[in-house]
PDB file of C-alpha atoms and ligand atoms in Angstrom:
ATOM      1  CA  MET A   1       0.000   0.000   0.000  1.00 95.00           C
ATOM      2  CA  LYS A   2       1.238   3.489  -0.872  1.00 98.00           C
ATOM      3  CA  LEU A   3       0.131   6.252   1.474  1.00 98.00           C
ATOM      4  CA  ILE A   4       0.242   9.888   0.400  1.00 98.00           C
ATOM      5  CA  ARG A   5      -0.847  13.221   1.815  1.00 98.00           C
ATOM      6  CA  ALA A   6      -1.862  15.907  -0.663  1.00 98.00           C
ATOM      7  CA  GLY A   7      -2.792  19.565  -0.437  1.00 98.00           C
ATOM      8  CA  LYS A   8      -1.327  22.909   0.586  1.00 98.00           C
ATOM      9  CA  PRO A   9       1.315  22.955   3.332  1.00 97.00           C
ATOM     10  CA  GLY A  10      -0.408  22.332   6.646  1.00 95.00           C
ATOM     11  CA  GLU A  11      -3.684  21.408   4.950  1.00 97.00           C
ATOM     12  CA  GLU A  12      -2.729  18.026   3.506  1.00 98.00           C
ATOM     13  CA  ARG A  13      -5.374  15.324   3.374  1.00 98.00           C
ATOM     14  CA  PRO A  14      -4.600  11.623   3.574  1.00 98.00           C
ATOM     15  CA  GLY A  15      -4.766   9.557   0.439  1.00 98.00           C
ATOM     16  CA  VAL A  16      -3.610   6.342  -1.140  1.00 98.00           C
ATOM     17  CA  ILE A  17      -2.281   5.453  -4.560  1.00 98.00           C
ATOM     18  CA  HIS A  18      -4.800   2.904  -5.758  1.00 95.00           C
ATOM     19  CA  ASN A  19      -3.904  -0.234  -7.707  1.00 90.00           C
ATOM     20  CA  ASN A  20      -4.951   1.453 -10.957  1.00 92.00           C
ATOM     21  CA  GLY A  21      -2.689   4.448 -10.233  1.00 95.00           C
ATOM     22  CA  ASP A  22      -5.464   6.811  -9.152  1.00 97.00           C
ATOM     23  CA  TRP A  23      -4.843   8.997  -6.132  1.00 98.00           C
ATOM     24  CA  LEU A  24      -7.755   8.461  -3.746  1.00 98.00           C
ATOM     25  CA  ASP A  25      -8.703  10.969  -1.060  1.00 98.00           C
ATOM     26  CA  VAL A  26      -9.401   8.861   2.028  1.00 98.00           C
ATOM     27  CA  SER A  27     -10.382  11.731   4.342  1.00 98.00           C
ATOM     28  CA  ALA A  28     -13.697   9.914   4.902  1.00 98.00           C
ATOM     29  CA  PHE A  29     -11.776   7.137   6.681  1.00 98.00           C
ATOM     30  CA  GLY A  30     -11.414   9.729   9.416  1.00 98.00           C
ATOM     31  CA  GLU A  31      -7.743   9.453  10.389  1.00 98.00           C
ATOM     32  CA  ASP A  32      -4.575  11.178   9.287  1.00 98.00           C
ATOM     33  CA  TYR A  33      -1.274   9.289   9.142  1.00 98.00           C
ATOM     34  CA  GLY A  34       0.031  10.082  12.607  1.00 98.00           C
ATOM     35  CA  GLU A  35       1.039   8.168  15.694  1.00 98.00           C
ATOM     36  CA  ALA A  36      -2.455   6.777  16.420  1.00 98.00           C
ATOM     37  CA  PHE A  37      -2.947   5.531  12.858  1.00 98.00           C
ATOM     38  CA  LEU A  38       0.529   4.067  12.381  1.00 97.00           C
ATOM     39  CA  GLY A  39       0.640   2.477  15.836  1.00 97.00           C
ATOM     40  CA  GLY A  40      -2.949   1.271  15.805  1.00 96.00           C
ATOM     41  CA  ASP A  41      -2.986  -1.117  12.852  1.00 94.00           C
ATOM     42  CA  GLY A  42      -4.180   1.778  10.711  1.00 96.00           C
ATOM     43  CA  ARG A  43      -2.960   0.382   7.446  1.00 94.00           C
ATOM     44  CA  GLN A  44      -4.824  -2.905   7.936  1.00 95.00           C
ATOM     45  CA  ARG A  45      -7.986  -1.037   8.958  1.00 97.00           C
ATOM     46  CA  LEU A  46      -7.618   1.343   6.019  1.00 98.00           C
ATOM     47  CA  ALA A  47      -7.137  -1.560   3.589  1.00 97.00           C
ATOM     48  CA  ALA A  48     -10.327  -3.190   4.883  1.00 97.00           C
ATOM     49  CA  TRP A  49     -12.198   0.130   4.657  1.00 98.00           C
ATOM     50  CA  LEU A  50     -11.000   0.643   1.070  1.00 97.00           C
ATOM     51  CA  GLU A  51     -12.497  -2.671  -0.015  1.00 96.00           C
ATOM     52  CA  GLN A  52     -15.892  -1.137   0.677  1.00 97.00           C
ATOM     53  CA  HIS A  53     -15.237   2.505  -0.109  1.00 97.00           C
ATOM     54  CA  ALA A  54     -12.523   2.864  -2.769  1.00 96.00           C
ATOM     55  CA  GLY A  55     -15.120   3.399  -5.489  1.00 95.00           C
ATOM     56  CA  SER A  56     -16.656   6.377  -3.717  1.00 97.00           C
ATOM     57  CA  CYS A  57     -13.403   8.091  -2.670  1.00 98.00           C
ATOM     58  CA  PRO A  58     -12.803  11.406  -4.460  1.00 98.00           C
ATOM     59  CA  ARG A  59      -9.927  11.283  -6.950  1.00 98.00           C
ATOM     60  CA  ILE A  60      -7.101  13.730  -6.150  1.00 98.00           C
ATOM     61  CA  PRO A  61      -5.919  15.621  -9.246  1.00 98.00           C
ATOM     62  CA  LYS A  62      -2.331  14.626  -9.961  1.00 97.00           C
ATOM     63  CA  ASP A  63      -1.153  18.210 -10.163  1.00 98.00           C
ATOM     64  CA  THR A  64      -1.972  18.585  -6.468  1.00 98.00           C
ATOM     65  CA  ARG A  65       1.041  19.249  -4.269  1.00 98.00           C
ATOM     66  CA  LEU A  66       2.224  16.211  -2.332  1.00 98.00           C
ATOM     67  CA  GLY A  67       3.057  16.863   1.294  1.00 98.00           C
ATOM     68  CA  PRO A  68       5.020  14.640   3.628  1.00 98.00           C
ATOM     69  CA  PRO A  69       3.304  11.218   3.568  1.00 98.00           C
ATOM     70  CA  ILE A  70       3.064  11.076   7.373  1.00 98.00           C
ATOM     71  CA  CYS A  71       2.186  13.637  10.030  1.00 98.00           C
ATOM     72  CA  ARG A  72       5.060  15.290  11.873  1.00 98.00           C
ATOM     73  CA  PRO A  73       6.628  12.614  14.093  1.00 98.00           C
ATOM     74  CA  SER A  74       8.137  12.929  17.561  1.00 98.00           C
ATOM     75  CA  LYS A  75      11.640  12.589  16.167  1.00 98.00           C
ATOM     76  CA  ILE A  76      13.895  11.982  13.214  1.00 98.00           C
ATOM     77  CA  VAL A  77      16.875   9.848  14.184  1.00 98.00           C
ATOM     78  CA  CYS A  78      19.577   9.919  11.544  1.00 98.00           C
ATOM     79  CA  VAL A  79      22.394   7.452  11.128  1.00 98.00           C
ATOM     80  CA  GLY A  80      25.731   8.897  10.046  1.00 95.00           C
ATOM     81  CA  LEU A  81      28.485   7.233   8.028  1.00 94.00           C
ATOM     82  CA  ASN A  82      26.498   4.054   7.398  1.00 96.00           C
ATOM     83  CA  TYR A  83      28.104   3.361   4.017  1.00 95.00           C
ATOM     84  CA  ALA A  84      31.854   2.684   4.013  1.00 91.00           C
ATOM     85  CA  GLU A  85      32.620   4.660   0.841  1.00 91.00           C
ATOM     86  CA  HIS A  86      30.770   7.682   2.202  1.00 91.00           C
ATOM     87  CA  ALA A  87      32.725   7.529   5.472  1.00 89.00           C
ATOM     88  CA  ARG A  88      35.918   7.565   3.403  1.00 88.00           C
ATOM     89  CA  GLU A  89      34.854  10.529   1.238  1.00 89.00           C
ATOM     90  CA  SER A  90      33.960  12.385   4.452  1.00 89.00           C
ATOM     91  CA  ARG A  91      37.471  11.613   5.756  1.00 89.00           C
ATOM     92  CA  MET A  92      36.006   9.918   8.800  1.00 90.00           C
ATOM     93  CA  ALA A  93      36.522   6.436  10.219  1.00 91.00           C
ATOM     94  CA  VAL A  94      34.080   3.662   9.405  1.00 91.00           C
ATOM     95  CA  PRO A  95      32.177   3.475  12.704  1.00 93.00           C
ATOM     96  CA  GLU A  96      32.190   0.441  14.974  1.00 95.00           C
ATOM     97  CA  GLU A  97      28.755   1.334  16.332  1.00 96.00           C
ATOM     98  CA  PRO A  98      26.027   3.342  14.584  1.00 97.00           C
ATOM     99  CA  VAL A  99      26.601   7.105  14.675  1.00 96.00           C
ATOM    100  CA  LEU A 100      23.313   8.771  15.633  1.00 97.00           C
ATOM    101  CA  PHE A 101      22.159  12.344  15.440  1.00 97.00           C
ATOM    102  CA  PHE A 102      18.846  14.161  15.461  1.00 97.00           C
ATOM    103  CA  LYS A 103      17.266  16.289  12.784  1.00 98.00           C
ATOM    104  CA  ALA A 104      14.523  18.732  13.798  1.00 98.00           C
ATOM    105  CA  THR A 105      11.075  17.553  12.708  1.00 98.00           C
ATOM    106  CA  SER A 106      10.301  21.122  11.593  1.00 98.00           C
ATOM    107  CA  ALA A 107      12.676  20.433   8.678  1.00 98.00           C
ATOM    108  CA  ILE A 108      10.129  18.055   7.141  1.00 98.00           C
ATOM    109  CA  CYS A 109       8.499  19.124   3.882  1.00 98.00           C
ATOM    110  CA  GLY A 110       6.925  17.604   0.795  1.00 98.00           C
ATOM    111  CA  PRO A 111       8.992  15.642  -1.725  1.00 98.00           C
ATOM    112  CA  ASN A 112       8.854  18.281  -4.450  1.00 98.00           C
ATOM    113  CA  ASP A 113       8.930  21.430  -2.338  1.00 98.00           C
ATOM    114  CA  ASN A 114      11.731  23.921  -2.887  1.00 98.00           C
ATOM    115  CA  LEU A 115      14.947  23.515  -0.934  1.00 98.00           C
ATOM    116  CA  ILE A 116      15.408  26.805   0.901  1.00 98.00           C
ATOM    117  CA  ILE A 117      19.122  27.509   1.196  1.00 98.00           C
ATOM    118  CA  PRO A 118      19.322  28.997   4.687  1.00 97.00           C
ATOM    119  CA  ARG A 119      20.494  32.474   5.564  1.00 96.00           C
ATOM    120  CA  GLY A 120      24.289  32.564   5.732  1.00 95.00           C
ATOM    121  CA  SER A 121      24.676  29.181   4.042  1.00 96.00           C
ATOM    122  CA  ARG A 122      27.684  28.457   1.832  1.00 96.00           C
ATOM    123  CA  LYS A 123      27.765  24.666   1.861  1.00 98.00           C
ATOM    124  CA  ALA A 124      24.306  23.179   1.281  1.00 98.00           C
ATOM    125  CA  ASP A 125      24.711  19.527   0.332  1.00 98.00           C
ATOM    126  CA  TRP A 126      22.509  16.580  -0.666  1.00 98.00           C
ATOM    127  CA  GLU A 127      22.140  13.060   0.799  1.00 98.00           C
ATOM    128  CA  VAL A 128      19.725  10.501  -0.666  1.00 98.00           C
ATOM    129  CA  GLU A 129      18.629   8.080   2.068  1.00 98.00           C
ATOM    130  CA  LEU A 130      16.300   5.212   2.805  1.00 98.00           C
ATOM    131  CA  ALA A 131      14.136   6.243   5.760  1.00 98.00           C
ATOM    132  CA  VAL A 132      12.324   3.755   7.965  1.00 98.00           C
ATOM    133  CA  VAL A 133       9.049   4.684   9.688  1.00 98.00           C
ATOM    134  CA  ILE A 134       8.243   3.052  13.006  1.00 98.00           C
ATOM    135  CA  GLY A 135       4.845   1.361  13.334  1.00 98.00           C
ATOM    136  CA  LYS A 136       4.977  -0.006  16.848  1.00 98.00           C
ATOM    137  CA  ARG A 137       6.483   1.429  20.037  1.00 98.00           C
ATOM    138  CA  ALA A 138      10.044   0.148  20.341  1.00 98.00           C
ATOM    139  CA  SER A 139      11.973   0.014  23.615  1.00 98.00           C
ATOM    140  CA  TYR A 140      14.754  -2.539  24.166  1.00 98.00           C
ATOM    141  CA  VAL A 141      13.724  -4.453  21.072  1.00 98.00           C
ATOM    142  CA  GLU A 142      15.734  -7.496  20.028  1.00 98.00           C
ATOM    143  CA  GLU A 143      17.078  -7.620  16.477  1.00 98.00           C
ATOM    144  CA  ALA A 144      15.102 -10.781  15.755  1.00 98.00           C
ATOM    145  CA  GLY A 145      11.798  -9.012  16.344  1.00 97.00           C
ATOM    146  CA  ALA A 146      12.771  -5.562  15.108  1.00 98.00           C
ATOM    147  CA  MET A 147      11.127  -5.656  11.691  1.00 98.00           C
ATOM    148  CA  ALA A 148       7.710  -6.068  13.340  1.00 98.00           C
ATOM    149  CA  HIS A 149       8.206  -2.467  14.531  1.00 98.00           C
ATOM    150  CA  VAL A 150       8.447  -1.051  11.000  1.00 98.00           C
ATOM    151  CA  ALA A 151       5.400   0.602   9.381  1.00 98.00           C
ATOM    152  CA  GLY A 152       7.080   1.308   6.079  1.00 98.00           C
ATOM    153  CA  TYR A 153       9.712   3.125   4.084  1.00 98.00           C
ATOM    154  CA  LEU A 154      10.255   6.577   2.631  1.00 98.00           C
ATOM    155  CA  LEU A 155      12.572   8.352   0.242  1.00 98.00           C
ATOM    156  CA  HIS A 156      14.406  11.098   2.169  1.00 98.00           C
ATOM    157  CA  ASN A 157      16.928  13.758   1.191  1.00 98.00           C
ATOM    158  CA  ASP A 158      18.952  14.469   4.350  1.00 98.00           C
ATOM    159  CA  TYR A 159      20.025  17.967   3.313  1.00 98.00           C
ATOM    160  CA  SER A 160      23.072  19.142   5.194  1.00 98.00           C
ATOM    161  CA  GLU A 161      24.786  22.502   5.573  1.00 98.00           C
ATOM    162  CA  ARG A 162      28.386  21.419   5.959  1.00 97.00           C
ATOM    163  CA  ALA A 163      29.711  24.640   7.507  1.00 97.00           C
ATOM    164  CA  PHE A 164      26.915  24.646  10.092  1.00 97.00           C
ATOM    165  CA  GLN A 165      27.456  20.905  10.647  1.00 97.00           C
ATOM    166  CA  LEU A 166      31.226  20.669  10.797  1.00 95.00           C
ATOM    167  CA  GLU A 167      32.761  24.120  11.241  1.00 96.00           C
ATOM    168  CA  GLN A 168      30.596  25.786  13.861  1.00 94.00           C
ATOM    169  CA  GLY A 169      31.257  23.508  16.810  1.00 92.00           C
ATOM    170  CA  GLY A 170      29.155  21.040  18.717  1.00 92.00           C
ATOM    171  CA  GLN A 171      26.760  18.550  17.245  1.00 93.00           C
ATOM    172  CA  TRP A 172      25.773  17.878  13.636  1.00 95.00           C
ATOM    173  CA  VAL A 173      22.170  18.918  14.366  1.00 96.00           C
ATOM    174  CA  LYS A 174      22.910  22.551  13.413  1.00 96.00           C
ATOM    175  CA  GLY A 175      23.640  21.589   9.840  1.00 97.00           C
ATOM    176  CA  LYS A 176      20.756  19.158   9.491  1.00 98.00           C
ATOM    177  CA  SER A 177      17.685  20.939  10.812  1.00 98.00           C
ATOM    178  CA  CYS A 178      17.007  24.009   8.673  1.00 98.00           C
ATOM    179  CA  ASP A 179      13.509  24.359   7.222  1.00 98.00           C
ATOM    180  CA  THR A 180      13.018  22.152   4.123  1.00 98.00           C
ATOM    181  CA  PHE A 181      16.090  20.033   4.947  1.00 98.00           C
ATOM    182  CA  ALA A 182      13.960  16.879   5.230  1.00 98.00           C
ATOM    183  CA  PRO A 183      11.832  16.381   2.124  1.00 98.00           C
ATOM    184  CA  ILE A 184      10.157  12.970   2.475  1.00 98.00           C
ATOM    185  CA  GLY A 185       8.023  10.996   0.064  1.00 98.00           C
ATOM    186  CA  PRO A 186       6.328  10.913  -2.449  1.00 98.00           C
ATOM    187  CA  TRP A 187       4.716   8.024  -0.570  1.00 98.00           C
ATOM    188  CA  LEU A 188       5.058   5.757   2.433  1.00 98.00           C
ATOM    189  CA  ALA A 189       5.442   2.218   1.110  1.00 98.00           C
ATOM    190  CA  THR A 190       4.242  -0.417   3.552  1.00 97.00           C
ATOM    191  CA  PRO A 191       6.427  -3.496   4.129  1.00 96.00           C
ATOM    192  CA  GLU A 192       4.449  -5.836   1.874  1.00 95.00           C
ATOM    193  CA  ASP A 193       5.456  -3.585  -1.042  1.00 96.00           C
ATOM    194  CA  ILE A 194       9.171  -3.649  -0.088  1.00 98.00           C
ATOM    195  CA  PRO A 195       9.990  -7.303   0.596  1.00 94.00           C
ATOM    196  CA  ASP A 196      13.728  -6.662   0.949  1.00 97.00           C
ATOM    197  CA  PRO A 197      14.688  -3.122   2.014  1.00 98.00           C
ATOM    198  CA  HIS A 198      18.346  -4.148   1.955  1.00 98.00           C
ATOM    199  CA  LYS A 199      18.357  -4.570  -1.808  1.00 97.00           C
ATOM    200  CA  LEU A 200      17.163  -1.232  -3.148  1.00 98.00           C
ATOM    201  CA  LYS A 201      18.938   0.980  -5.649  1.00 98.00           C
ATOM    202  CA  LEU A 202      19.132   4.620  -4.596  1.00 98.00           C
ATOM    203  CA  TRP A 203      20.342   7.530  -6.667  1.00 98.00           C
ATOM    204  CA  LEU A 204      20.517  11.302  -6.783  1.00 98.00           C
ATOM    205  CA  LYS A 205      21.157  13.757  -9.609  1.00 98.00           C
ATOM    206  CA  VAL A 206      22.045  17.450  -9.533  1.00 98.00           C
ATOM    207  CA  ASN A 207      21.054  19.365 -12.686  1.00 98.00           C
ATOM    208  CA  GLY A 208      20.706  16.022 -14.469  1.00 98.00           C
ATOM    209  CA  GLU A 209      24.157  14.741 -13.495  1.00 98.00           C
ATOM    210  CA  MET A 210      24.250  11.499 -11.515  1.00 98.00           C
ATOM    211  CA  MET A 211      26.005  12.167  -8.205  1.00 98.00           C
ATOM    212  CA  GLN A 212      24.947   9.218  -6.026  1.00 98.00           C
ATOM    213  CA  ASN A 213      24.170   5.773  -7.422  1.00 98.00           C
ATOM    214  CA  SER A 214      24.311   2.961  -4.938  1.00 97.00           C
ATOM    215  CA  THR A 215      22.346   0.231  -3.190  1.00 97.00           C
ATOM    216  CA  THR A 216      21.093  -0.350   0.313  1.00 97.00           C
ATOM    217  CA  ALA A 217      22.893  -3.703   0.125  1.00 95.00           C
ATOM    218  CA  ASP A 218      25.975  -1.679   1.125  1.00 95.00           C
ATOM    219  CA  LEU A 219      24.540  -0.453   4.441  1.00 96.00           C
ATOM    220  CA  ILE A 220      27.019  -1.181   7.243  1.00 96.00           C
ATOM    221  CA  PHE A 221      24.274  -1.498   9.863  1.00 97.00           C
ATOM    222  CA  GLY A 222      21.003  -2.928   8.551  1.00 98.00           C
ATOM    223  CA  ILE A 223      17.509  -2.015   9.639  1.00 98.00           C
ATOM    224  CA  PRO A 224      16.958  -4.696  12.332  1.00 98.00           C
ATOM    225  CA  HIS A 225      20.201  -3.710  14.004  1.00 98.00           C
ATOM    226  CA  LEU A 226      19.403   0.006  13.817  1.00 98.00           C
ATOM    227  CA  VAL A 227      15.909  -0.379  15.315  1.00 98.00           C
ATOM    228  CA  SER A 228      17.244  -2.584  18.087  1.00 98.00           C
ATOM    229  CA  TYR A 229      20.302  -0.415  18.737  1.00 98.00           C
ATOM    230  CA  ILE A 230      18.419   2.903  18.833  1.00 98.00           C
ATOM    231  CA  SER A 231      15.746   1.397  21.104  1.00 98.00           C
ATOM    232  CA  ARG A 232      18.420   0.910  23.773  1.00 98.00           C
ATOM    233  CA  PHE A 233      18.828   4.670  24.069  1.00 98.00           C
ATOM    234  CA  MET A 234      15.298   5.989  23.517  1.00 98.00           C
ATOM    235  CA  THR A 235      11.756   4.783  22.931  1.00 98.00           C
ATOM    236  CA  LEU A 236      10.800   4.905  19.287  1.00 98.00           C
ATOM    237  CA  LEU A 237       7.159   5.886  18.776  1.00 98.00           C
ATOM    238  CA  PRO A 238       4.907   5.106  15.832  1.00 98.00           C
ATOM    239  CA  GLY A 239       5.658   7.590  13.080  1.00 98.00           C
ATOM    240  CA  ASP A 240       9.241   8.198  14.162  1.00 98.00           C
ATOM    241  CA  ILE A 241      11.715   8.213  11.300  1.00 98.00           C
ATOM    242  CA  ILE A 242      15.072   6.483  11.216  1.00 98.00           C
ATOM    243  CA  SER A 243      17.090   7.750   8.258  1.00 98.00           C
ATOM    244  CA  THR A 244      19.622   5.067   7.489  1.00 98.00           C
ATOM    245  CA  GLY A 245      22.482   7.126   6.069  1.00 97.00           C
ATOM    246  CA  THR A 246      23.696   8.224   2.667  1.00 97.00           C
ATOM    247  CA  PRO A 247      26.012   6.488   0.194  1.00 96.00           C
ATOM    248  CA  PHE A 248      29.062   7.860  -1.572  1.00 96.00           C
ATOM    249  CA  GLY A 249      28.710  10.895  -3.804  1.00 97.00           C
ATOM    250  CA  VAL A 250      27.857  13.950  -1.714  1.00 97.00           C
ATOM    251  CA  GLY A 251      29.141  17.415  -2.608  1.00 97.00           C
ATOM    252  CA  LEU A 252      31.505  17.464   0.375  1.00 95.00           C
ATOM    253  CA  GLY A 253      33.424  14.514  -1.055  1.00 94.00           C
ATOM    254  CA  LEU A 254      34.083  16.009  -4.494  1.00 94.00           C
ATOM    255  CA  LYS A 255      37.405  17.548  -5.416  1.00 93.00           C
ATOM    256  CA  PRO A 256      36.873  20.433  -5.215  1.00 96.00           C
ATOM    257  CA  PRO A 257      33.717  20.186  -3.078  1.00 97.00           C
ATOM    258  CA  ARG A 258      30.515  21.310  -4.761  1.00 97.00           C
ATOM    259  CA  TYR A 259      27.541  22.823  -2.987  1.00 98.00           C
ATOM    260  CA  LEU A 260      24.035  23.810  -4.010  1.00 98.00           C
ATOM    261  CA  LYS A 261      23.158  27.274  -5.248  1.00 97.00           C
ATOM    262  CA  PRO A 262      19.817  28.864  -6.127  1.00 97.00           C
ATOM    263  CA  GLY A 263      18.390  27.389  -9.303  1.00 98.00           C
ATOM    264  CA  ASP A 264      20.011  23.980  -8.904  1.00 98.00           C
ATOM    265  CA  VAL A 265      17.644  21.047  -9.435  1.00 98.00           C
ATOM    266  CA  VAL A 266      18.025  17.961  -7.262  1.00 98.00           C
ATOM    267  CA  GLU A 267      16.292  14.725  -8.293  1.00 98.00           C
ATOM    268  CA  LEU A 268      16.426  11.485  -6.351  1.00 98.00           C
ATOM    269  CA  GLY A 269      14.805   8.098  -6.115  1.00 98.00           C
ATOM    270  CA  ILE A 270      14.788   4.681  -4.501  1.00 98.00           C
ATOM    271  CA  ASP A 271      13.376   1.466  -5.994  1.00 97.00           C
ATOM    272  CA  GLY A 272       9.750   1.129  -4.903  1.00 98.00           C
ATOM    273  CA  LEU A 273       9.726   4.456  -3.070  1.00 98.00           C
ATOM    274  CA  GLY A 274       9.280   6.781  -6.032  1.00 98.00           C
ATOM    275  CA  THR A 275      11.177   9.879  -7.050  1.00 98.00           C
ATOM    276  CA  ALA A 276      11.365  13.438  -5.764  1.00 98.00           C
ATOM    277  CA  ARG A 277      12.539  16.743  -7.199  1.00 98.00           C
ATOM    278  CA  GLN A 278      13.638  19.840  -5.343  1.00 98.00           C
ATOM    279  CA  VAL A 279      14.666  23.222  -6.727  1.00 98.00           C
ATOM    280  CA  ALA A 280      17.101  25.194  -4.588  1.00 98.00           C
ATOM    281  CA  VAL A 281      16.068  28.761  -3.789  1.00 98.00           C
ATOM    282  CA  ALA A 282      17.667  31.427  -1.647  1.00 97.00           C
ATOM    283  CA  TYR A 283      16.240  32.166   1.805  1.00 96.00           C
ATOM    284  CA  GLY A 284      13.834  35.076   1.809  1.00 91.00           C
ATOM    285  CA  ARG A 285      12.392  34.674  -1.648  1.00 54.00           C
TER     286      ARG A 285
HETATM  287 MG1   MG B   1      22.580  11.600   6.305  1.00 57.31          MG
END
């Protein structure tokens, strides 16, 4: 099942991409895709409801803006340096345990919204990532049972301002949390649609040029380990996002480094999770 949310920012309505490709408005189901829905067997209840009601759901015009496919979660936990080649291009050691950092949830936006290059930014960079959405409260979860805590998967661009992240002291969060730095979607794919999340191609282009082209088969720490590991340090709630890290090919790693400027077009995709497109604009426009 592919879950979408469509409409103006802040006014998105829940929908699904139907088997025939139509976008169905499922507002009449009565729940948005937040913690209660994701943690309360919402997708099974919605699937059962659709069997009766799909025919009467309004069709959403396909030129409607797509918002983030889930409501704002309690947290975005990001994994750093989770691909060996990316650790090398970042001139950092391949980690022995997952590197974790937070990204502000206010950074979340729709998959095709503009990237706003923040005030004072000189080093805005891209990072295509597979993001995992939690579907069941997770605290001290064992690896063997971890996948039962996953509600689905998202395409995520973990935008990063490298000067804020690496040159201004303290934690990475400063360079990861600016508004529009977390475009997610176009849809949330539920696990039955993604039988093996560790075998997905992921790619990213800037102005049509392929910059990242890899596979989640190269993840150092896989999803069961990440869910289990993170749940030792905090409780993961339904809707929470774990972004699993980016592969080789970010702007920071190029010689010379290359960063985004207004007018640049970033396109990205992951097998089964769709594609997204963001145009960089200057703050204040
Ligand atoms: Mg990242």
